[in-house]
Amino acid sequence: MPGADRFDAASRAGEGGAGTGTPEQAHGFPSPAQDYFHGGLDLNRLLVRDRASTFLMRVEGNGMAAAGISAGDEILVDRALTPQDRSVVVAILDGELTVRRWHVRPGTVVLATDDGAHVTRVGEDTDLVLWGVVTRSLHRV
Amino acid sequence: MDGSLLDQTQHERLALVDVNNFYVSCERVFDPSLRGRPVVVLSNNDGCVVSRSQEAKDLGIKTGQPWFKLEPFAPRWGLVARSSNYELYGDLSSRVMEVLGRHGLWQEVYSIDESFVGVAGTPDELLQLARRIRQDVLRYVGVPVCVGVAPTKTQAKLANHIAKARAELEGVCSFDSLAEADLWRLQERLPVTGLWGVGRKSGEKLVAEGIETIADLRRADAAKVRKRHSVVLERTVRELNGVNCLPPTAEKADRAQVMYSRSFSSPVSTLAELDEVMNLYTQRAAARLSAQGMLAKVLTVSAGTSRFSGEASFPSRSVALPEPTADPVLLTRYAVSALRSVVVPGTPYVRAGVMLSGLGRDLDHGGREQLELFSLDGGEDAVPDGAGPGSGAAPARAADLSGLLASVKGRFGHAAIGLGRGGFAEEPEWSMKREFRSKRFTTEWDELPIAKA
């Protein structure tokens, strides 16, 4: 089958070409850009600090809309980060994953939505409720 | 790694790290309501229990118990069942392995949920490192692990077992931090039948000879054990005495996945052509997989259009395989139907790829490798007892495959391998019964975990 030979040749020509993002040219003149083009912009490099600890979630509800996180948006959550005062976090409240702002208060932490509809004062054992720190919102405009 | 490069007080050791109740722990990462409850994960087609939470173990539920027998009691016990979600387990496994690899001098992934990691340091440093590994995996991925550190693999397995069994150790046990007398005392209490590398039959034979505990085996004469049992068991005796007989595979190999991805010389736009591409690429990926002696649980196919032609698209799809496999015929069948489900005929694709992940060791394959290595018949113990959920079933025997592979290779030159396409069942994976499957939280855009705001 001629098709098979073509793919075979293609895969040989493509050896080492995988990941460069440049389709191999079997014939004709080489592209003048080939020494300069090293793949397009990769959103992963911009958005993901550490792929081992970064997870995607989808948001339900508009309690954090003021922070640019609306219903239906995807958020990136990094489990390896430590929240600072006013970080946006994913926390486990009543057995559910929730998006809250992390307010550091003397001796405690308060988890609240920016619209003030949900406010939870956390006891000593805050590690139990923190799931990760929200680093980005993929907000639809 | 030359020991002389290390300070006198530094030791090179092996850490065996494994995830506690791996499948259940994965389920709990995204479903906090499962925490603190008895949870079981069921085998394919929701047949029987393959993973249990501690609460389920405390109820007396055993691995392998059929679900239909447990189901009537589930409401009374508050027992929750989940179908196997290998997309999720495969993804979290690769994250765990990534984190472990960062802590080690080298890494040998042993199964979907356990890995040997090379470590070095003073006894105190080794203990600190083991604790840090445990903390990091819990923090980065959200699953709990136990860490056993010792001079040999067999001892590291044992240390890991001790770390699990004794709550006061908090999931970490390093032989260098144990007094020799305490270690002996522990080994006097542990039955030889539970030791890694001791099969069921040879375990019974040892007990009949009066070698009942691990300490008994450690004291046994290695040469006699070899004569009466096997070279494999002799090695176990030596390993128990701190002599390294199972060296790590040299490379710091990332065996979490096997990838075969290429660009085409000219765009491809018909389903028939894309099928041929999948045929070829999948069989190459499968060949790599079986060369490594591994089986895959998850297959991911992808394609891409040119980045230079307007709107580029990169369709991809992951499917859970019905059982761990390296079978090129089976894998090709899944790859073809998976890619067909995501590509748009008529679109010019310029690249495609096949990725195999959720890898576990093919025990049959490994056994044969070791026989060759030691060039003596190892008897029935040649295949070391597996541990962890990944090793329970190795259905696709390498022996059955090799003939197939040979014939595939013989025909490789023409017709993109003669595996027929006509008879493929439509999406066979989705017909599998997975009634209680959680969402594929990390691999499907429309199944992301929901966070409420």
Coordinates of C-alpha atoms in Angstrom, one line a residue:
Chain A
M1 CA 0.0 0.0 0.0
P2 CA 1.6 3.3 -1.1
G3 CA 0.1 5.1 1.9
A4 CA 2.1 3.0 4.3
D5 CA 5.4 3.9 2.7
R6 CA 4.6 7.5 2.8
F7 CA 3.9 7.4 6.5
D8 CA 7.0 5.4 7.1
A9 CA 9.1 7.9 5.3
A10 CA 7.3 10.7 7.0
S11 CA 8.0 9.3 10.4
R12 CA 11.6 8.9 9.6
A13 CA 11.9 12.4 8.3
G14 CA 10.0 13.5 11.4
E15 CA 12.4 11.7 13.8
G16 CA 13.6 14.3 16.2
G17 CA 11.2 16.8 14.7
A18 CA 8.5 15.9 17.2
G19 CA 7.8 18.7 19.5
T20 CA 9.4 21.4 17.4
G21 CA 6.1 22.3 16.0
T22 CA 7.5 22.6 12.5
P23 CA 6.0 20.2 10.0
E24 CA 8.8 18.5 8.2
Q25 CA 9.3 19.6 4.6
A26 CA 10.1 16.6 2.4
H27 CA 10.5 18.6 -0.8
G28 CA 11.2 22.1 -1.9
F29 CA 13.1 24.9 -0.3
P30 CA 13.6 25.0 3.5
S31 CA 11.6 27.7 5.2
P32 CA 13.7 30.8 5.9
A33 CA 12.0 30.8 9.3
Q34 CA 13.2 27.3 10.3
D35 CA 16.1 28.4 12.3
Y36 CA 14.0 30.9 14.2
F37 CA 10.8 29.1 14.8
H38 CA 10.9 27.0 17.9
G39 CA 7.3 26.4 18.5
G40 CA 4.5 28.9 19.1
L41 CA 3.6 30.4 22.4
D42 CA 2.8 27.6 24.8
L43 CA 0.1 28.6 27.3
N44 CA 1.2 25.9 29.7
R45 CA 4.5 27.7 30.1
L46 CA 2.7 30.9 31.1
L47 CA 0.0 29.4 33.2
V48 CA 1.4 26.3 34.9
R49 CA 4.2 26.9 37.5
D50 CA 4.5 23.2 38.3
R51 CA 2.6 20.6 36.4
A52 CA 2.8 18.1 39.2
S53 CA 0.8 20.2 41.5
T54 CA -1.5 22.2 39.2
F55 CA -5.1 21.2 38.6
L56 CA -8.0 22.6 36.7
M57 CA -11.5 23.2 38.1
R58 CA -14.7 24.7 36.9
V59 CA -16.4 27.4 38.9
E60 CA -20.1 27.3 39.9
G61 CA -21.7 30.5 41.3
N62 CA -20.8 34.1 41.2
G63 CA -19.6 34.9 44.7
M64 CA -16.1 35.6 43.5
A65 CA -17.1 37.6 40.4
A66 CA -15.4 40.7 41.7
A67 CA -12.1 38.8 41.6
G68 CA -12.6 38.0 37.9
I69 CA -13.9 34.4 38.7
S70 CA -17.4 33.9 37.3
A71 CA -19.7 30.9 36.9
G72 CA -18.4 28.6 34.2
D73 CA -14.8 29.9 34.3
E74 CA -12.0 27.4 34.6
I75 CA -9.5 28.1 37.4
L76 CA -5.9 26.9 37.9
V77 CA -5.2 25.6 41.3
D78 CA -1.7 25.0 42.6
R79 CA -1.6 22.7 45.6
A80 CA 2.1 23.3 46.4
L81 CA 1.7 27.0 47.2
T82 CA 1.1 28.5 50.6
P83 CA -1.7 31.0 50.8
Q84 CA -0.9 34.5 51.9
D85 CA -3.4 37.1 53.3
R86 CA -6.0 37.7 50.6
S87 CA -5.0 34.8 48.4
V88 CA -7.9 33.1 46.5
V89 CA -8.0 29.5 47.5
V90 CA -9.9 26.3 47.0
A91 CA -11.0 25.0 50.4
I92 CA -13.1 22.1 51.5
L93 CA -16.2 23.3 53.3
D94 CA -19.0 20.9 54.3
G95 CA -17.5 18.2 52.1
E96 CA -17.4 20.4 49.0
L97 CA -14.7 22.2 47.0
T98 CA -15.3 25.9 47.3
V99 CA -13.6 29.1 46.1
R100 CA -12.9 31.5 48.8
R101 CA -10.6 34.4 49.7
W102 CA -8.2 33.6 52.5
H103 CA -8.1 36.4 55.1
V104 CA -5.4 36.1 57.7
R105 CA -6.8 37.3 61.1
P106 CA -5.0 37.3 64.5
G107 CA -5.0 33.6 65.6
T108 CA -7.2 32.4 62.8
V109 CA -8.1 32.5 59.1
V110 CA -11.4 33.7 57.7
L111 CA -12.6 32.2 54.4
A112 CA -15.1 34.4 52.6
T113 CA -16.5 35.0 49.1
D114 CA -15.9 38.5 47.9
D115 CA -19.6 39.3 47.8
G116 CA -19.8 38.6 51.5
A117 CA -22.5 36.0 51.2
H118 CA -20.3 33.2 52.7
V119 CA -18.0 33.8 55.6
T120 CA -16.4 30.9 57.5
R121 CA -14.0 31.3 60.5
V122 CA -11.5 28.5 60.5
G123 CA -10.3 26.9 63.7
E124 CA -6.7 26.0 64.5
D125 CA -6.4 23.2 62.1
T126 CA -6.6 25.1 58.8
D127 CA -4.5 22.5 56.9
L128 CA -7.5 20.3 56.9
V129 CA -9.6 22.5 54.8
L130 CA -7.1 24.0 52.3
W131 CA -7.1 22.3 48.9
G132 CA -4.9 24.6 46.9
V133 CA -4.2 28.2 45.9
V134 CA -5.9 29.6 42.8
T135 CA -3.3 31.2 40.5
R136 CA -5.4 32.0 37.4
S137 CA -8.9 32.3 36.2
L138 CA -9.7 31.5 32.6
H139 CA -12.4 34.1 32.5
R140 CA -14.8 34.4 29.6
V141 CA -15.2 37.9 28.3
Chain B
M1 CA 27.6 6.0 42.0
D2 CA 30.9 5.4 43.8
G3 CA 30.6 4.9 47.5
S4 CA 34.0 6.4 48.1
L5 CA 32.7 9.7 47.0
L6 CA 30.5 9.8 50.0
D7 CA 31.4 10.9 53.4
Q8 CA 32.0 8.1 55.9
T9 CA 28.7 8.9 57.7
Q10 CA 26.8 9.0 54.4
H11 CA 25.0 6.0 53.2
E12 CA 23.4 5.1 49.9
R13 CA 20.0 3.7 50.4
L14 CA 16.9 2.7 48.6
A15 CA 13.5 4.2 49.4
L16 CA 10.4 2.3 48.5
V17 CA 7.5 4.7 48.3
D18 CA 4.0 3.6 47.7
V19 CA 0.6 5.2 47.9
N20 CA -1.7 4.0 50.6
N21 CA -4.9 2.4 49.1
F22 CA -4.0 4.1 45.8
Y23 CA -7.3 4.0 43.9
V24 CA -9.4 5.0 46.9
S25 CA -6.9 7.8 47.7
C26 CA -7.2 9.1 44.2
E27 CA -11.0 9.1 44.5
R28 CA -10.8 11.2 47.7
V29 CA -8.6 13.9 46.2
F30 CA -11.6 15.5 44.3
D31 CA -14.4 14.1 46.4
P32 CA -14.0 15.3 49.9
S33 CA -17.3 13.6 50.9
L34 CA -15.5 10.3 50.7
R35 CA -13.0 11.2 53.5
G36 CA -13.5 9.3 56.7
R37 CA -16.0 6.9 55.1
P38 CA -15.6 3.2 54.0
V39 CA -14.9 3.3 50.3
V40 CA -14.1 0.5 47.8
V41 CA -13.0 0.7 44.2
L42 CA -14.3 -2.1 42.0
S43 CA -12.6 -3.9 39.2
N44 CA -13.6 -3.6 35.5
N45 CA -17.3 -4.2 35.0
D46 CA -17.8 -3.5 38.7
G47 CA -17.0 -7.1 39.5
C48 CA -15.0 -7.2 42.7
V49 CA -13.1 -5.1 45.2
V50 CA -9.6 -4.0 44.1
S51 CA -8.9 -1.2 46.5
R52 CA -10.2 -0.4 50.0
S53 CA -10.0 2.5 52.3
Q54 CA -8.8 1.9 55.9
E55 CA -12.5 2.2 57.0
A56 CA -13.5 -0.5 54.6
K57 CA -10.6 -2.8 55.8
D58 CA -11.8 -2.2 59.3
L59 CA -15.2 -3.5 58.3
G60 CA -13.5 -6.8 57.3
I61 CA -14.0 -6.2 53.5
K62 CA -11.4 -8.2 51.6
T63 CA -9.7 -7.5 48.2
G64 CA -11.4 -9.7 45.6
Q65 CA -14.8 -9.8 47.3
P66 CA -17.6 -9.6 44.7
W67 CA -19.6 -6.4 44.8
F68 CA -23.0 -8.2 44.5
K69 CA -22.3 -9.8 47.9
L70 CA -21.4 -6.5 49.6
E71 CA -24.1 -4.3 47.9
P72 CA -26.9 -5.4 50.3
F73 CA -24.9 -4.2 53.3
A74 CA -23.7 -1.0 51.8
P75 CA -26.5 1.3 53.1
R76 CA -26.2 -0.1 56.6
W77 CA -22.4 0.3 56.6
G78 CA -22.4 3.6 54.8
L79 CA -20.1 1.9 52.3
V80 CA -19.4 3.7 49.0
A81 CA -18.3 2.0 45.8
R82 CA -16.6 3.5 42.9
S83 CA -15.9 2.0 39.5
S84 CA -12.3 2.0 38.3
N85 CA -11.3 5.3 36.9
Y86 CA -8.0 4.6 35.3
E87 CA -7.8 8.0 33.5
L88 CA -7.8 9.6 36.9
Y89 CA -5.4 7.0 38.5
G90 CA -3.0 7.2 35.6
D91 CA -2.8 11.0 35.7
L92 CA -2.3 11.2 39.5
S93 CA 0.2 8.3 39.3
S94 CA 2.4 10.3 36.8
R95 CA 2.3 13.3 39.2
V96 CA 3.3 11.2 42.2
M97 CA 6.2 9.7 40.1
E98 CA 7.3 13.1 39.0
V99 CA 7.5 14.4 42.6
L100 CA 9.3 11.3 43.7
G101 CA 11.8 11.6 40.9
R102 CA 12.8 15.1 42.1
H103 CA 13.9 13.6 45.5
G104 CA 16.0 10.8 44.2
L105 CA 19.4 10.1 42.8
W106 CA 17.6 7.7 40.5
Q107 CA 14.1 6.3 40.2
E108 CA 12.7 3.0 39.2
V109 CA 8.9 3.1 38.8
Y110 CA 7.7 -0.3 40.0
S111 CA 4.0 -0.1 39.5
I112 CA 1.2 2.4 39.1
D113 CA 1.5 3.3 42.8
E114 CA 5.0 2.5 43.9
S115 CA 8.5 3.4 43.0
F116 CA 12.1 2.7 44.2
V117 CA 14.1 5.9 44.7
G118 CA 17.8 6.2 45.3
V119 CA 18.7 8.3 48.3
A120 CA 21.9 9.1 50.2
G121 CA 22.7 10.8 53.5
T122 CA 23.4 10.4 57.1
P123 CA 20.9 8.3 59.1
D124 CA 19.2 11.6 60.3
E125 CA 19.2 13.1 56.8
L126 CA 17.7 9.9 55.4
L127 CA 14.8 10.1 57.9
Q128 CA 14.3 13.7 57.2
L129 CA 14.2 13.1 53.5
A130 CA 11.7 10.2 53.9
R131 CA 9.4 12.6 55.8
R132 CA 9.8 15.3 53.2
I133 CA 8.9 12.9 50.4
R134 CA 5.8 12.0 52.3
Q135 CA 4.8 15.6 53.0
D136 CA 5.5 16.7 49.4
V137 CA 3.4 14.0 47.7
L138 CA 0.5 14.7 50.1
R139 CA 0.8 18.4 49.4
Y140 CA 1.4 18.3 45.6
V141 CA -0.9 15.5 44.7
G142 CA -3.1 15.0 47.7
V143 CA -2.5 11.3 48.3
P144 CA -0.8 9.7 51.3
V145 CA 2.3 7.6 50.9
C146 CA 4.5 5.4 53.1
V147 CA 8.2 5.4 52.8
G148 CA 10.6 2.6 53.6
V149 CA 14.4 3.3 53.5
A150 CA 17.0 0.5 53.7
P151 CA 20.2 -0.8 52.0
T152 CA 18.5 -3.3 49.7
K153 CA 15.2 -3.6 47.8
T154 CA 13.9 -6.5 49.9
Q155 CA 14.7 -4.5 53.1
A156 CA 13.1 -1.4 51.7
K157 CA 9.9 -3.3 51.0
L158 CA 10.0 -4.6 54.5
A159 CA 10.7 -1.1 55.9
N160 CA 7.7 0.1 54.0
H161 CA 5.6 -2.6 55.4
I162 CA 6.7 -1.7 58.9
A163 CA 6.0 2.0 58.2
K164 CA 2.4 1.1 57.2
A165 CA 1.7 -1.3 60.1
R166 CA 3.0 0.9 62.9
A167 CA 1.0 4.0 63.3
E168 CA 3.5 5.7 65.6
L169 CA 6.0 5.8 62.7
E170 CA 3.7 8.2 60.8
G171 CA 4.3 6.4 57.5
V172 CA 8.1 6.5 57.5
C173 CA 10.6 3.8 58.5
S174 CA 14.3 4.0 57.9
F175 CA 16.5 1.0 58.9
D176 CA 19.4 3.2 59.8
S177 CA 17.3 4.9 62.5
L178 CA 16.3 1.6 64.0
A179 CA 18.4 -0.2 66.6
E180 CA 19.6 -3.6 65.3
A181 CA 18.0 -5.3 68.3
D182 CA 14.6 -3.7 67.5
L183 CA 14.9 -4.7 63.9
W184 CA 15.5 -8.3 64.9
R185 CA 12.6 -8.2 67.3
L186 CA 10.3 -6.9 64.5
Q187 CA 11.5 -9.5 62.1
E188 CA 10.9 -12.3 64.7
R189 CA 7.2 -11.3 64.7
L190 CA 6.7 -11.0 60.9
P191 CA 5.7 -14.2 59.0
V192 CA 8.0 -15.2 56.2
T193 CA 5.0 -15.8 54.0
G194 CA 4.3 -12.1 53.7
L195 CA 7.8 -11.2 52.5
W196 CA 8.4 -9.7 49.1
G197 CA 10.1 -12.4 46.9
V198 CA 8.5 -15.3 48.8
G199 CA 5.9 -17.0 46.7
R200 CA 2.9 -18.9 48.2
K201 CA 4.3 -22.4 47.6
S202 CA 7.9 -21.7 48.7
G203 CA 6.4 -19.9 51.7
E204 CA 4.6 -23.1 52.7
K205 CA 7.7 -25.1 52.1
L206 CA 9.8 -22.8 54.3
V207 CA 7.2 -23.0 57.1
A208 CA 7.3 -26.8 56.9
E209 CA 11.1 -26.6 57.3
G210 CA 10.6 -24.5 60.5
I211 CA 11.5 -21.2 58.8
E212 CA 8.4 -19.3 59.9
T213 CA 9.5 -15.7 60.5
I214 CA 11.5 -13.2 58.5
A215 CA 14.1 -13.4 61.2
D216 CA 14.3 -17.2 60.6
L217 CA 14.9 -16.7 56.9
R218 CA 17.5 -14.0 57.6
R219 CA 19.5 -16.5 59.8
A220 CA 19.2 -19.3 57.2
D221 CA 22.2 -20.5 55.4
A222 CA 22.0 -18.9 51.9
A223 CA 23.7 -21.7 50.1
K224 CA 21.4 -24.3 51.6
V225 CA 18.4 -22.2 50.7
R226 CA 19.6 -22.1 47.1
K227 CA 20.0 -25.9 47.1
R228 CA 16.7 -26.6 48.6
H229 CA 14.7 -23.8 47.1
S230 CA 15.9 -21.5 44.4
V231 CA 18.5 -18.9 43.5
V232 CA 15.7 -16.3 43.9
L233 CA 15.2 -17.2 47.5
E234 CA 18.9 -17.3 48.1
R235 CA 19.0 -13.7 46.9
T236 CA 16.2 -12.8 49.3
V237 CA 18.3 -14.2 52.2
R238 CA 21.3 -12.2 51.1
E239 CA 19.1 -9.1 50.6
L240 CA 17.7 -9.5 54.1
N241 CA 21.3 -9.4 55.4
G242 CA 22.0 -6.1 53.6
V243 CA 23.7 -7.5 50.5
N244 CA 22.3 -5.8 47.4
C245 CA 21.3 -8.5 44.9
L246 CA 18.7 -6.6 42.9
P247 CA 20.5 -3.6 41.5
P248 CA 18.4 -0.7 40.2
T249 CA 18.0 -0.4 36.5
A250 CA 20.7 2.1 35.8
E251 CA 18.7 4.9 34.1
K252 CA 16.5 7.4 35.8
A253 CA 13.9 6.4 33.4
D254 CA 10.6 8.1 33.2
R255 CA 8.5 5.0 32.6
A256 CA 5.3 6.8 33.5
Q257 CA 4.5 6.8 29.8
V258 CA 5.5 5.8 26.4
M259 CA 5.0 8.2 23.6
Y260 CA 5.0 7.9 19.8
S261 CA 4.3 11.2 18.0
R262 CA 5.4 12.4 14.6
S263 CA 4.7 15.0 11.9
F264 CA 3.7 13.9 8.4
S265 CA 5.4 14.9 5.2
S266 CA 2.1 15.9 3.7
P267 CA -1.3 16.5 5.4
V268 CA -3.7 13.7 5.9
S269 CA -7.4 14.2 5.9
T270 CA -9.3 11.0 5.4
L271 CA -10.4 8.6 8.1
A272 CA -8.8 5.7 6.2
E273 CA -5.4 7.4 6.2
L274 CA -5.7 8.4 9.8
D275 CA -6.5 4.8 10.7
E276 CA -3.3 3.7 8.9
V277 CA -1.4 6.3 10.9
M278 CA -2.8 5.0 14.2
N279 CA -2.1 1.4 13.1
L280 CA 1.6 2.2 12.6
Y281 CA 2.2 4.5 15.5
T282 CA 0.3 2.4 18.0
Q283 CA 2.3 -0.7 17.1
R284 CA 5.5 1.2 17.5
A285 CA 4.4 2.5 20.9
A286 CA 3.4 -1.0 21.9
A287 CA 6.7 -2.4 20.8
R288 CA 8.5 0.1 23.1
L289 CA 6.1 -0.7 25.9
S290 CA 6.8 -4.4 25.7
A291 CA 10.6 -3.8 25.2
Q292 CA 10.4 -2.1 28.7
G293 CA 8.4 -5.1 30.1
M294 CA 5.5 -2.8 30.9
L295 CA 1.7 -2.9 30.5
A296 CA -0.4 0.2 30.0
K297 CA -3.8 1.0 31.5
V298 CA -4.5 4.2 29.6
L299 CA -4.2 5.1 25.9
T300 CA -4.2 8.7 24.6
V301 CA -4.4 9.6 21.0
S302 CA -3.9 13.0 19.5
A303 CA -3.8 14.8 16.2
G304 CA -3.0 18.3 15.1
T305 CA -3.5 20.6 12.2
S306 CA -0.8 23.0 11.0
R307 CA -0.2 26.0 13.2
F308 CA 0.3 28.0 10.0
S309 CA -3.1 27.4 8.5
G310 CA -5.6 29.6 10.4
E311 CA -7.2 28.0 13.4
A312 CA -5.1 25.2 14.5
S313 CA -6.8 22.3 16.3
F314 CA -5.4 19.6 18.5
P315 CA -8.0 17.0 19.2
S316 CA -7.1 14.2 21.6
R317 CA -8.8 11.5 23.7
S318 CA -7.8 9.3 26.5
V319 CA -9.4 5.9 27.0
A320 CA -9.1 3.5 29.9
L321 CA -8.2 0.0 28.7
P322 CA -10.3 -2.9 30.0
E323 CA -7.2 -4.4 31.5
P324 CA -3.4 -3.6 31.6
T325 CA -2.0 -4.6 28.3
A326 CA 0.9 -4.3 25.8
D327 CA -1.1 -6.2 23.1
P328 CA -0.5 -4.3 19.8
V329 CA -3.8 -5.6 18.3
L330 CA -5.9 -4.5 21.2
L331 CA -4.1 -1.1 21.6
T332 CA -4.5 -0.4 17.8
R333 CA -8.2 -1.2 18.0
Y334 CA -8.7 1.3 20.8
A335 CA -6.4 3.9 19.2
V336 CA -8.2 3.8 15.9
S337 CA -11.7 4.1 17.4
A338 CA -10.6 6.8 19.8
L339 CA -9.0 9.0 17.2
R340 CA -12.0 8.5 14.9
S341 CA -14.2 9.9 17.6
V342 CA -12.4 13.2 17.8
V343 CA -11.2 14.1 14.3
V344 CA -13.2 15.9 11.7
P345 CA -12.8 14.2 8.3
G346 CA -11.6 16.6 5.6
T347 CA -9.5 18.5 8.0
P348 CA -5.8 18.5 7.0
Y349 CA -3.9 16.9 9.9
V350 CA -0.1 17.3 9.9
R351 CA 0.8 15.3 13.0
A352 CA -0.5 12.6 15.3
G353 CA 0.5 10.7 18.4
V354 CA -0.1 7.8 20.6
M355 CA 0.7 7.9 24.4
L356 CA 0.5 4.9 26.7
S357 CA 0.4 5.6 30.4
G358 CA -0.7 4.2 33.7
L359 CA 2.1 1.8 33.3
G360 CA 2.8 -1.2 35.4
R361 CA 5.4 -3.9 35.2
D362 CA 4.5 -7.1 33.2
L363 CA 5.3 -9.6 35.8
D364 CA 5.7 -12.5 33.4
H365 CA 8.1 -10.5 31.3
G366 CA 10.1 -9.4 34.4
G367 CA 10.4 -13.0 35.6
R368 CA 11.9 -14.1 32.3
E369 CA 14.3 -11.2 32.3
Q370 CA 15.6 -12.2 35.8
L371 CA 16.0 -15.8 34.8
E372 CA 18.2 -14.8 32.0
L373 CA 20.1 -12.5 34.2
F374 CA 20.9 -15.2 36.7
S375 CA 21.1 -18.0 34.1
L376 CA 19.8 -20.5 36.6
D377 CA 16.4 -21.9 36.9
G378 CA 14.6 -20.0 39.5
G379 CA 11.8 -22.5 39.9
E380 CA 8.3 -21.2 40.8
D381 CA 9.7 -18.2 42.7
A382 CA 11.2 -16.7 39.6
V383 CA 8.4 -14.2 39.4
P384 CA 8.7 -12.0 42.5
D385 CA 5.5 -11.5 44.3
G386 CA 4.0 -8.4 43.1
A387 CA 2.4 -5.8 45.4
G388 CA 0.1 -3.0 44.8
P389 CA -3.1 -3.1 42.7
G390 CA -1.3 -2.9 39.4
S391 CA 0.2 -6.3 39.6
G392 CA -2.9 -8.3 40.4
A393 CA -3.7 -9.4 36.9
A394 CA -1.3 -9.7 34.0
P395 CA -3.7 -11.1 31.4
A396 CA -1.7 -10.5 28.2
R397 CA 1.1 -13.0 28.6
A398 CA 4.3 -12.0 26.9
A399 CA 4.6 -15.5 25.5
D400 CA 1.3 -15.1 23.6
L401 CA 2.4 -11.7 22.4
S402 CA 5.8 -12.6 21.1
G403 CA 4.5 -14.7 18.2
L404 CA 2.0 -12.0 17.4
L405 CA 4.7 -9.3 17.5
A406 CA 7.0 -11.3 15.3
S407 CA 4.3 -11.8 12.7
V408 CA 3.4 -8.1 12.9
K409 CA 7.0 -7.2 12.4
G410 CA 7.3 -9.6 9.5
R411 CA 4.4 -7.8 7.7
F412 CA 5.5 -4.4 8.8
G413 CA 6.7 -3.3 5.4
H414 CA 3.5 -3.4 3.5
A415 CA -0.1 -2.4 4.2
A416 CA 0.6 -0.5 7.5
I417 CA 0.3 -3.9 9.2
G418 CA -2.5 -6.2 8.4
L419 CA -4.6 -5.6 11.4
G420 CA -8.1 -5.4 10.0
R421 CA -10.1 -2.3 10.7
G422 CA -13.4 -3.5 9.4
G423 CA -14.4 -5.5 12.5
F424 CA -13.7 -3.0 15.2
A425 CA -16.4 -2.8 17.7
E426 CA -17.5 0.8 18.1
E427 CA -16.0 2.4 21.2
P428 CA -15.6 -0.9 23.1
E429 CA -14.4 0.8 26.2
W430 CA -17.6 2.8 26.7
S431 CA -19.7 -0.3 26.7
M432 CA -17.9 -1.5 29.8
K433 CA -20.0 -1.4 33.0
R434 CA -18.7 1.5 35.1
E435 CA -21.8 2.4 36.9
F436 CA -20.2 4.1 39.8
R437 CA -17.4 5.9 38.0
S438 CA -16.4 9.3 39.2
K439 CA -15.6 12.0 36.7
R440 CA -12.3 12.0 34.8
F441 CA -11.4 15.1 36.7
T442 CA -7.9 15.6 35.2
T443 CA -8.2 14.4 31.6
E444 CA -11.5 15.6 30.2
W445 CA -12.5 19.2 29.8
D446 CA -16.2 18.6 30.4
E447 CA -15.6 16.6 33.6
L448 CA -13.5 19.1 35.6
P449 CA -14.1 19.2 39.3
I450 CA -16.6 21.8 40.3
A451 CA -15.6 24.5 42.8
K452 CA -18.4 26.6 44.3
A453 CA -18.1 30.3 44.8

